[in-house]
PDB file of C-alpha atoms in Angstrom:
ATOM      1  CA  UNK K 229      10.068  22.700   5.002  1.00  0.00           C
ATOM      2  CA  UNK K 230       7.548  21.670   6.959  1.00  0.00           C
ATOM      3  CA  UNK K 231       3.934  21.528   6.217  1.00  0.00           C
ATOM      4  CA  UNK K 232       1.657  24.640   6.607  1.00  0.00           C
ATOM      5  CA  UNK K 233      -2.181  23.984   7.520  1.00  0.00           C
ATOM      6  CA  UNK K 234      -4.673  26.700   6.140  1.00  0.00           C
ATOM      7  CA  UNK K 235      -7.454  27.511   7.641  1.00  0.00           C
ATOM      8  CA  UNK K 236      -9.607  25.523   5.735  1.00  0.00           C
ATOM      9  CA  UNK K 237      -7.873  21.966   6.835  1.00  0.00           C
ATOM     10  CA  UNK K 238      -5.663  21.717   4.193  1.00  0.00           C
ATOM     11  CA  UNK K 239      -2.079  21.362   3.598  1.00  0.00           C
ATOM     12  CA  UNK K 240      -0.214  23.456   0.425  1.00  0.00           C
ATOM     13  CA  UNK K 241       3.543  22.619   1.944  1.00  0.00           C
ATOM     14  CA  UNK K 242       3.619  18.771   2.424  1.00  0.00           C
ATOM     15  CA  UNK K 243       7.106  18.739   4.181  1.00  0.00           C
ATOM     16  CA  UNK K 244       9.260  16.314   5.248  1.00  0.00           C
ATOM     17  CA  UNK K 245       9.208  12.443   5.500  1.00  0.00           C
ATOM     18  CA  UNK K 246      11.148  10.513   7.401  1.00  0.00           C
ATOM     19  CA  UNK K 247       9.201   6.596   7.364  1.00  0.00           C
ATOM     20  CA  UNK K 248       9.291   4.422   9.831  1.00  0.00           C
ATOM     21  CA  UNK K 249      10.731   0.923   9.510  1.00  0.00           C
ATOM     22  CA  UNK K 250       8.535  -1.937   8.613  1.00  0.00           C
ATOM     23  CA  UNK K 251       9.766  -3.431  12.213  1.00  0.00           C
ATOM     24  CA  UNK K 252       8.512   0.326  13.775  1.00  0.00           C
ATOM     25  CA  UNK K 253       5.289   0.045  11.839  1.00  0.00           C
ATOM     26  CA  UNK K 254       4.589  -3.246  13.466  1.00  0.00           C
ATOM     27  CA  UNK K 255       5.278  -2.025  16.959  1.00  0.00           C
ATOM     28  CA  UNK K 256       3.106   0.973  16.459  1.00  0.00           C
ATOM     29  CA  UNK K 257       0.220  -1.615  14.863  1.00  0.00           C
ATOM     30  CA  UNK K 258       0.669  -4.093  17.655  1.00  0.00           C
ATOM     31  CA  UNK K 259      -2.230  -3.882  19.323  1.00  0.00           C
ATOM     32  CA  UNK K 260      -4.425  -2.768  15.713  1.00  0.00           C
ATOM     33  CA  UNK K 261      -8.031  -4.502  15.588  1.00  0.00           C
ATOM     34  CA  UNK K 262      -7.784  -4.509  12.504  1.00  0.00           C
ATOM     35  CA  UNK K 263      -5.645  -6.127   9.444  1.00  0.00           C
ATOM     36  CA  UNK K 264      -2.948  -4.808   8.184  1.00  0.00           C
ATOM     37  CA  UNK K 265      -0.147  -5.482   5.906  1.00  0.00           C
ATOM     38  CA  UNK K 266       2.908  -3.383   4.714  1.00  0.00           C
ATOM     39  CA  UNK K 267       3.110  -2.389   1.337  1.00  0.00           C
ATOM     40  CA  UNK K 268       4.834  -0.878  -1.224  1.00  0.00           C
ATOM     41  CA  UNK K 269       8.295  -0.943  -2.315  1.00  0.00           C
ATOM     42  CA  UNK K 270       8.781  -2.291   1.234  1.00  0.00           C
ATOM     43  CA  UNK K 271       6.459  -5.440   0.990  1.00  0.00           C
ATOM     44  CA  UNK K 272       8.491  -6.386  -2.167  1.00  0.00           C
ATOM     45  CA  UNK K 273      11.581  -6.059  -0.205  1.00  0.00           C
ATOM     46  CA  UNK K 274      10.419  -8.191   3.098  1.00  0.00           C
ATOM     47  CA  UNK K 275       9.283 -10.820   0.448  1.00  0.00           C
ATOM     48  CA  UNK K 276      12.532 -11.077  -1.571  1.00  0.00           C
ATOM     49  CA  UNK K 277      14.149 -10.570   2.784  1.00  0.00           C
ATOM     50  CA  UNK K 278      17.417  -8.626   1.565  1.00  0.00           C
ATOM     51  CA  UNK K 279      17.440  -5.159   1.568  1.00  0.00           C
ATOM     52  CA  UNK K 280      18.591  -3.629  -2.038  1.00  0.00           C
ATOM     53  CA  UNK K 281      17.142  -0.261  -2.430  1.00  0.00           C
ATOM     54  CA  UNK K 282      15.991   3.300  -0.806  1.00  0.00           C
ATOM     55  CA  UNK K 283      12.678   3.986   0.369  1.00  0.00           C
ATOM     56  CA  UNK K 284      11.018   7.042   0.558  1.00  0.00           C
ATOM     57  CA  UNK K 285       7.899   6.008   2.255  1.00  0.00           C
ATOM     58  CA  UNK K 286       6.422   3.533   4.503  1.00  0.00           C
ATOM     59  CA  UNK K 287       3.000   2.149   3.027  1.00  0.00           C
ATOM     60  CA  UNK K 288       0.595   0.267   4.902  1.00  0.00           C
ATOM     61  CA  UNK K 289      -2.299  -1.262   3.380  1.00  0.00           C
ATOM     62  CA  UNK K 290      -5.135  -1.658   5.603  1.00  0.00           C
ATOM     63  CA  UNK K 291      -9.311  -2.086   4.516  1.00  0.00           C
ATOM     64  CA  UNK K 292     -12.044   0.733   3.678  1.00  0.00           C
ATOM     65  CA  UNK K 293     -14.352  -1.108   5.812  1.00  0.00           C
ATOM     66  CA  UNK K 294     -12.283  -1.011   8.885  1.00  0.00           C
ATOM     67  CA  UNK K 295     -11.441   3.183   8.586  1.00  0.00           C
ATOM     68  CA  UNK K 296     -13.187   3.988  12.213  1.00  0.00           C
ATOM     69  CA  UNK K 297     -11.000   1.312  13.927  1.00  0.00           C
ATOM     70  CA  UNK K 298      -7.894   2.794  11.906  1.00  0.00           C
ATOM     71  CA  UNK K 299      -8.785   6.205  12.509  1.00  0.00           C
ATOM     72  CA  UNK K 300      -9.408   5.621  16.604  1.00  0.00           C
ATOM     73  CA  UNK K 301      -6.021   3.583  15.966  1.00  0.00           C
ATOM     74  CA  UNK K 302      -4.349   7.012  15.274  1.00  0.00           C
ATOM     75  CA  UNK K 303      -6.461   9.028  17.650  1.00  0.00           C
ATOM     76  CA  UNK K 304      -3.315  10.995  18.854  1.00  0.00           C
ATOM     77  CA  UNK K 305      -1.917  11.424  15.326  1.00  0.00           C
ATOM     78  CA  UNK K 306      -1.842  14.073  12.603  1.00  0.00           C
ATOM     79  CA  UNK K 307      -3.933  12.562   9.711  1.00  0.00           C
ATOM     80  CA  UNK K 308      -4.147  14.130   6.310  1.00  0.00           C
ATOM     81  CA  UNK K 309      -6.178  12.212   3.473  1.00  0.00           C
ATOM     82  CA  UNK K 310      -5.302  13.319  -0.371  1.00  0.00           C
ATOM     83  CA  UNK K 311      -8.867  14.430  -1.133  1.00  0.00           C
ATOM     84  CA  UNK K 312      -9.321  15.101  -4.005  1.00  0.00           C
ATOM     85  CA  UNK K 313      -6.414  12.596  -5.358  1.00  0.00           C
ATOM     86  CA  UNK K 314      -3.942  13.635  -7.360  1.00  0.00           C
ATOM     87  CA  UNK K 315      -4.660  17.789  -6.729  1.00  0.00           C
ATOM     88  CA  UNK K 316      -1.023  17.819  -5.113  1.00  0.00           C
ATOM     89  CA  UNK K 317      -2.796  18.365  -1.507  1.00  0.00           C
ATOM     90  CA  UNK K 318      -4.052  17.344   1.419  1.00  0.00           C
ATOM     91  CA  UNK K 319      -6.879  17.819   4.023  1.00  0.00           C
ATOM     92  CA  UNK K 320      -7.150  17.230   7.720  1.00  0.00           C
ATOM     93  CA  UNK K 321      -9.068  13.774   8.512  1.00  0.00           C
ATOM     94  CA  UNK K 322     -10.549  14.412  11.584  1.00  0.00           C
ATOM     95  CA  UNK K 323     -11.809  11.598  14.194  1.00  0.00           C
ATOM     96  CA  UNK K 324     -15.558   9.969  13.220  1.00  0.00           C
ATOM     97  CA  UNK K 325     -15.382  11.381  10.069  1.00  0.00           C
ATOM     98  CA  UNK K 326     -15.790   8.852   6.651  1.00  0.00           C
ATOM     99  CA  UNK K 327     -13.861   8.759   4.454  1.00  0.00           C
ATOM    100  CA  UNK K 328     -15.182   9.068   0.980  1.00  0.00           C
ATOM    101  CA  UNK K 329     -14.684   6.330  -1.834  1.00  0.00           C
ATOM    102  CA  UNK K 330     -12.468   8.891  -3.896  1.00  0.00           C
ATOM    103  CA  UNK K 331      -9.841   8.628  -1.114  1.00  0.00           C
ATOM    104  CA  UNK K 332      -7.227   5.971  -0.996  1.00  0.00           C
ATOM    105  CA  UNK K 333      -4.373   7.345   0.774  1.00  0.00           C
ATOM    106  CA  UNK K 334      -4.128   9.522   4.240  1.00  0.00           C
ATOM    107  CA  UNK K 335      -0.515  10.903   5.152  1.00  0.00           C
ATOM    108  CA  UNK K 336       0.294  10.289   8.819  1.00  0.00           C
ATOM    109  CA  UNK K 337       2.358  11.803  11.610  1.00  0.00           C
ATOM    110  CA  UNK K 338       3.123  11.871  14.759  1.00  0.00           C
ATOM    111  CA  UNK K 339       2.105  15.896  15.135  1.00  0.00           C
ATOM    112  CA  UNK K 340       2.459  18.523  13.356  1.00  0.00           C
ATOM    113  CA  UNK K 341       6.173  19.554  14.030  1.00  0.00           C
ATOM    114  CA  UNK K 342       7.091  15.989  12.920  1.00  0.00           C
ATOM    115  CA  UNK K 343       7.781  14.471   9.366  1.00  0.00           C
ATOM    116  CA  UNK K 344       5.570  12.336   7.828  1.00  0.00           C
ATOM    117  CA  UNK K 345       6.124   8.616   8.648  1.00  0.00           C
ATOM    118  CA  UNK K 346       3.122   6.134   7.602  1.00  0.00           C
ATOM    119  CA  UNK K 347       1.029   6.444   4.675  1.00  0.00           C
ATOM    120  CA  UNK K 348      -2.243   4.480   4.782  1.00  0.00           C
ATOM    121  CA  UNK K 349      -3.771   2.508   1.402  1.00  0.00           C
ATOM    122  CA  UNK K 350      -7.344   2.040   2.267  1.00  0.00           C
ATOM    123  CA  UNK K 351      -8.574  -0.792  -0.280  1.00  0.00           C
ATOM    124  CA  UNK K 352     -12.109  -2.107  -1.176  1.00  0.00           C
ATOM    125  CA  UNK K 353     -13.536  -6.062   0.368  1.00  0.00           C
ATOM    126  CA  UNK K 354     -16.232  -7.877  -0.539  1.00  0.00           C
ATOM    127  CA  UNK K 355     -16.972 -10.216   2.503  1.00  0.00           C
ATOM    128  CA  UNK K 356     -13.942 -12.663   2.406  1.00  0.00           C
ATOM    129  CA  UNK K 357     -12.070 -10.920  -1.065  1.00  0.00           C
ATOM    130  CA  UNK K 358     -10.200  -8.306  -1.468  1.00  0.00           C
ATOM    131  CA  UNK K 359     -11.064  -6.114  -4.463  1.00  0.00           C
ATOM    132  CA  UNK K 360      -8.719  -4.186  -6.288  1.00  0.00           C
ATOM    133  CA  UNK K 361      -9.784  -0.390  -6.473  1.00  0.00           C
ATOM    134  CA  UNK K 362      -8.976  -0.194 -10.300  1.00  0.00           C
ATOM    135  CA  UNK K 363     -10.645  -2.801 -11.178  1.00  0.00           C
ATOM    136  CA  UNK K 364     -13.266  -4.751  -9.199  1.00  0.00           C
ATOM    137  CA  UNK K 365     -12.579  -8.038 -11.423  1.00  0.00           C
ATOM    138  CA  UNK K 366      -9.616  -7.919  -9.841  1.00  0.00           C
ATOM    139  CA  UNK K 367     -10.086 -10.382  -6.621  1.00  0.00           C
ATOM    140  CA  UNK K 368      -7.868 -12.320  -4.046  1.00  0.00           C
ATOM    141  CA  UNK K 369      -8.994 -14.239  -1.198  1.00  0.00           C
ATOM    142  CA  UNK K 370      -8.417 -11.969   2.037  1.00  0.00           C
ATOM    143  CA  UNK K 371      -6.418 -15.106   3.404  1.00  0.00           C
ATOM    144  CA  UNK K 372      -4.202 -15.077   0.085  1.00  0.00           C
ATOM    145  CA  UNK K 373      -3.710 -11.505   0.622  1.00  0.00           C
ATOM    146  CA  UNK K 374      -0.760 -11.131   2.414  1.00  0.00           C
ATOM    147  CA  UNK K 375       2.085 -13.235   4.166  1.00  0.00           C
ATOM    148  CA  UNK K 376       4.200 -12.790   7.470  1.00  0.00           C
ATOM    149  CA  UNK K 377       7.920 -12.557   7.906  1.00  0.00           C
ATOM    150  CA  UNK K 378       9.574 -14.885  10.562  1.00  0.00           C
ATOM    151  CA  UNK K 379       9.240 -12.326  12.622  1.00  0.00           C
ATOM    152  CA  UNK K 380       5.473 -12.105  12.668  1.00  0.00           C
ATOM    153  CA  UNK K 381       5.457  -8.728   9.948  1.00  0.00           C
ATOM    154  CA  UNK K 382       2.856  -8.929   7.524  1.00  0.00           C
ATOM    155  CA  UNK K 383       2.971  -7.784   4.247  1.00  0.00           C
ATOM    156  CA  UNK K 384       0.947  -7.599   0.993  1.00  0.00           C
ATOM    157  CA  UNK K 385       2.003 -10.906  -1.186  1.00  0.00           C
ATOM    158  CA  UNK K 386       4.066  -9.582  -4.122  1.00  0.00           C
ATOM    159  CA  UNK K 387       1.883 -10.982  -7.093  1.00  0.00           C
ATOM    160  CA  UNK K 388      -0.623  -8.122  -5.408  1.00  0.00           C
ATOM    161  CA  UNK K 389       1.597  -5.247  -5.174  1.00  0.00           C
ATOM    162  CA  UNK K 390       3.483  -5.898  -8.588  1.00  0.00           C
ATOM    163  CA  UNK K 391      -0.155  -5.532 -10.238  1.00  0.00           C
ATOM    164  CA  UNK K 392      -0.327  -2.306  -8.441  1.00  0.00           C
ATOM    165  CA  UNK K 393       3.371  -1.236  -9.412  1.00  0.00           C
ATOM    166  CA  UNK K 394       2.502  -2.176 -13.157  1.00  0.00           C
ATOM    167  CA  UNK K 395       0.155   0.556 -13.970  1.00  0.00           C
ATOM    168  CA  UNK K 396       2.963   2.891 -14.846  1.00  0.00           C
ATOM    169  CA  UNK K 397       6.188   1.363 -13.908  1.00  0.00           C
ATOM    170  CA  UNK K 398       9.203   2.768 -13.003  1.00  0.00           C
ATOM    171  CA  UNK K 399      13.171   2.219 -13.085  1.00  0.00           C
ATOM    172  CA  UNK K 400      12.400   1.084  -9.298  1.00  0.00           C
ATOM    173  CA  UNK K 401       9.337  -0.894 -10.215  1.00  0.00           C
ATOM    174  CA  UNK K 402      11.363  -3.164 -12.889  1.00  0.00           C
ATOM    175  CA  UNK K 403      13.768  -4.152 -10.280  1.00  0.00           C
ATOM    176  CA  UNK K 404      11.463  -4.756  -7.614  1.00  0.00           C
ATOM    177  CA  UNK K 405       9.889  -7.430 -10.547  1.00  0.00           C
ATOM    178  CA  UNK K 406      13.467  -8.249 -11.311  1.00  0.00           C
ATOM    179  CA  UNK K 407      13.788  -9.011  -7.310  1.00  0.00           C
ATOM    180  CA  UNK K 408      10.476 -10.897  -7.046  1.00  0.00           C
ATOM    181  CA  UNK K 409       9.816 -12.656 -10.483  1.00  0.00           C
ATOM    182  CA  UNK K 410      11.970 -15.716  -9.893  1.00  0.00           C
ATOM    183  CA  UNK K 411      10.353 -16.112  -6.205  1.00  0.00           C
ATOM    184  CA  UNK K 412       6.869 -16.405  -7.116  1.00  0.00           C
ATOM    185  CA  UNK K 413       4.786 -19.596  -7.178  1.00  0.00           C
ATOM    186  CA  UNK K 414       2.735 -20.853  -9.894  1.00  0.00           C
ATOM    187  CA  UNK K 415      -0.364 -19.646  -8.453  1.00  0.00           C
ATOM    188  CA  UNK K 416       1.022 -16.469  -7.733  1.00  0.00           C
ATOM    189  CA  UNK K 417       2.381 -16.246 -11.091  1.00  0.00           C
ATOM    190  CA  UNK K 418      -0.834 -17.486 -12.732  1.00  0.00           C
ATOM    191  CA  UNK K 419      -2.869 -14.654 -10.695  1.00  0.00           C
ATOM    192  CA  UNK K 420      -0.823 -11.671 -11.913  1.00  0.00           C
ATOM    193  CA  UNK K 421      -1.047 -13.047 -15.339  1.00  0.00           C
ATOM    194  CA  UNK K 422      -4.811 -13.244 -15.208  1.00  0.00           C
ATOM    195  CA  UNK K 423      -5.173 -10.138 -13.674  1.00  0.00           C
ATOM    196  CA  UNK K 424      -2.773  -8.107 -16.293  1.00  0.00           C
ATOM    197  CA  UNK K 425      -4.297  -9.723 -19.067  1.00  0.00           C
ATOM    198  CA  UNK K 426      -7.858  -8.777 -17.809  1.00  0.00           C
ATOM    199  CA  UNK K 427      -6.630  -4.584 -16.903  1.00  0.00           C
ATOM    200  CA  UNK K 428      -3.416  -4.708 -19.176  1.00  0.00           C
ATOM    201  CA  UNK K 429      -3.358  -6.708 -22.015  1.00  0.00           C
ATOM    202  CA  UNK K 430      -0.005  -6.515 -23.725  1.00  0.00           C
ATOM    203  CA  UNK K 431       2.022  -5.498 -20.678  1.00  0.00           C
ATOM    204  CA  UNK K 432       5.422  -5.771 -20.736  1.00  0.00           C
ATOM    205  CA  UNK K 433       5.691  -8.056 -17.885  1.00  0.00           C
ATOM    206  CA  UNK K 434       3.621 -10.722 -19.270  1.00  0.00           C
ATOM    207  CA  UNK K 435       6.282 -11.634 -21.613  1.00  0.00           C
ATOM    208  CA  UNK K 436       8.560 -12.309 -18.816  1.00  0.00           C
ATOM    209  CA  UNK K 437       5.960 -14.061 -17.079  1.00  0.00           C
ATOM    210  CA  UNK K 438       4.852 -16.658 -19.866  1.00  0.00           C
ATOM    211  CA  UNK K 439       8.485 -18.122 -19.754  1.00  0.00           C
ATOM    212  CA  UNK K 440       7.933 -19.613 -16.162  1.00  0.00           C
ATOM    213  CA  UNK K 441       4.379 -21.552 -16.982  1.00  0.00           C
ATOM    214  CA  UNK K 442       1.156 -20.241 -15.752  1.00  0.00           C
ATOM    215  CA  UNK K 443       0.499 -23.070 -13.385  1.00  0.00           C
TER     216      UNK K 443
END
């Protein structure tokens, strides 16, 4: 069913998604001023660089402080943010408006008669870092950040999107750590260890994690 708009800006039928590609998202973000890295179940899966599961969305993580250049970025597109989180809808995100800090994720399409295809994480920075939104202990160089396929895609580094996936994992969460655990370097390693025992102390994971050394 598609989505039905209200006339206060919101949507109560969310309708279909069809996501792009991660190679789709890139062309679309080509020409972005702005950084950008995939995310999600995807980022785990360009990292690992064999597909091995469904996807039901396309996330791309992208910077709070950069929402005007995202937002003129997707002029021509249908943008929805989930304000407030969680309520089970969504509301129309018009052009110059801010975002405010409650938001993290806007729901993008091409127009209105079209499925959903992109949604947009919008995470905190602190000059060079990247903060975590849960947690502003939780820090990683904005160079660290991410990596790039051979292809030139990036993507968020999987020691960063597993701490995101461990906040209440699922059967599709434990295999993308099944996927990824043996890949990681010690420093990526060490960071998700440090930054579950700081937010999570006594997660499952960490178990797991303490058999391959720290650093």
């Amino acid at each position: 069913m598609w989505a039905v708009t209200s006339t206060n800006g919101t949507v109560s039928v969310r309708g279909p998604w069809d996501p792009l590609s991660p190679e789709k998202a890139a062309a679309l973000l080509a020409e972005a001023e702005f950084p950008w890295w995939i995310a999600g179940g995807y980022a785990i899966e360009l990292a690992v660089d064999v597909p091995y599961r469904e996807h039901s969305d396309l996330d791309v993580l992208v910077l709070r402080r950069d929402q005007a250049l995202v937002r003129r970025h997707f002029e021509a597109w249908d943008l929805f943010s989930a304000d407030p989180p969680g309520a089970g809808s969504l509301r129309v995100w018009p052009v110059g408006e801010d975002l405010p800090n409650r938001v993290h994720d806007v729901w993008c399409r091409p127009s209105p008669d079209q499925p959903w295809s992109v949604q947009l994480m919008f995470d905190e920075a602190d000059g060079g870092e990247w903060v975590s939104r849960r947690d502003a202990r939780v820090r990683r160089p904005l160079a660290q950040l991410g990596r790039a396929t051979s292809t030139g895609i990036p993507y968020l580094s999987p020691e960063v999107q597993l701490f995101y996936k461990a906040k209440d994992v699922r059967a599709k969460d434990e295999l993308d750590f099944e996927r990824t655990l043996l890949l990681l370097d010690a420093d990526q390693r060490g960071w998700l260890v440090d930054a579950l025992e700081m937010t999570m102390p006594g997660h499952a994971w960490l178990t797991r994690l303490s058999t391959l050394g720290r650093r």
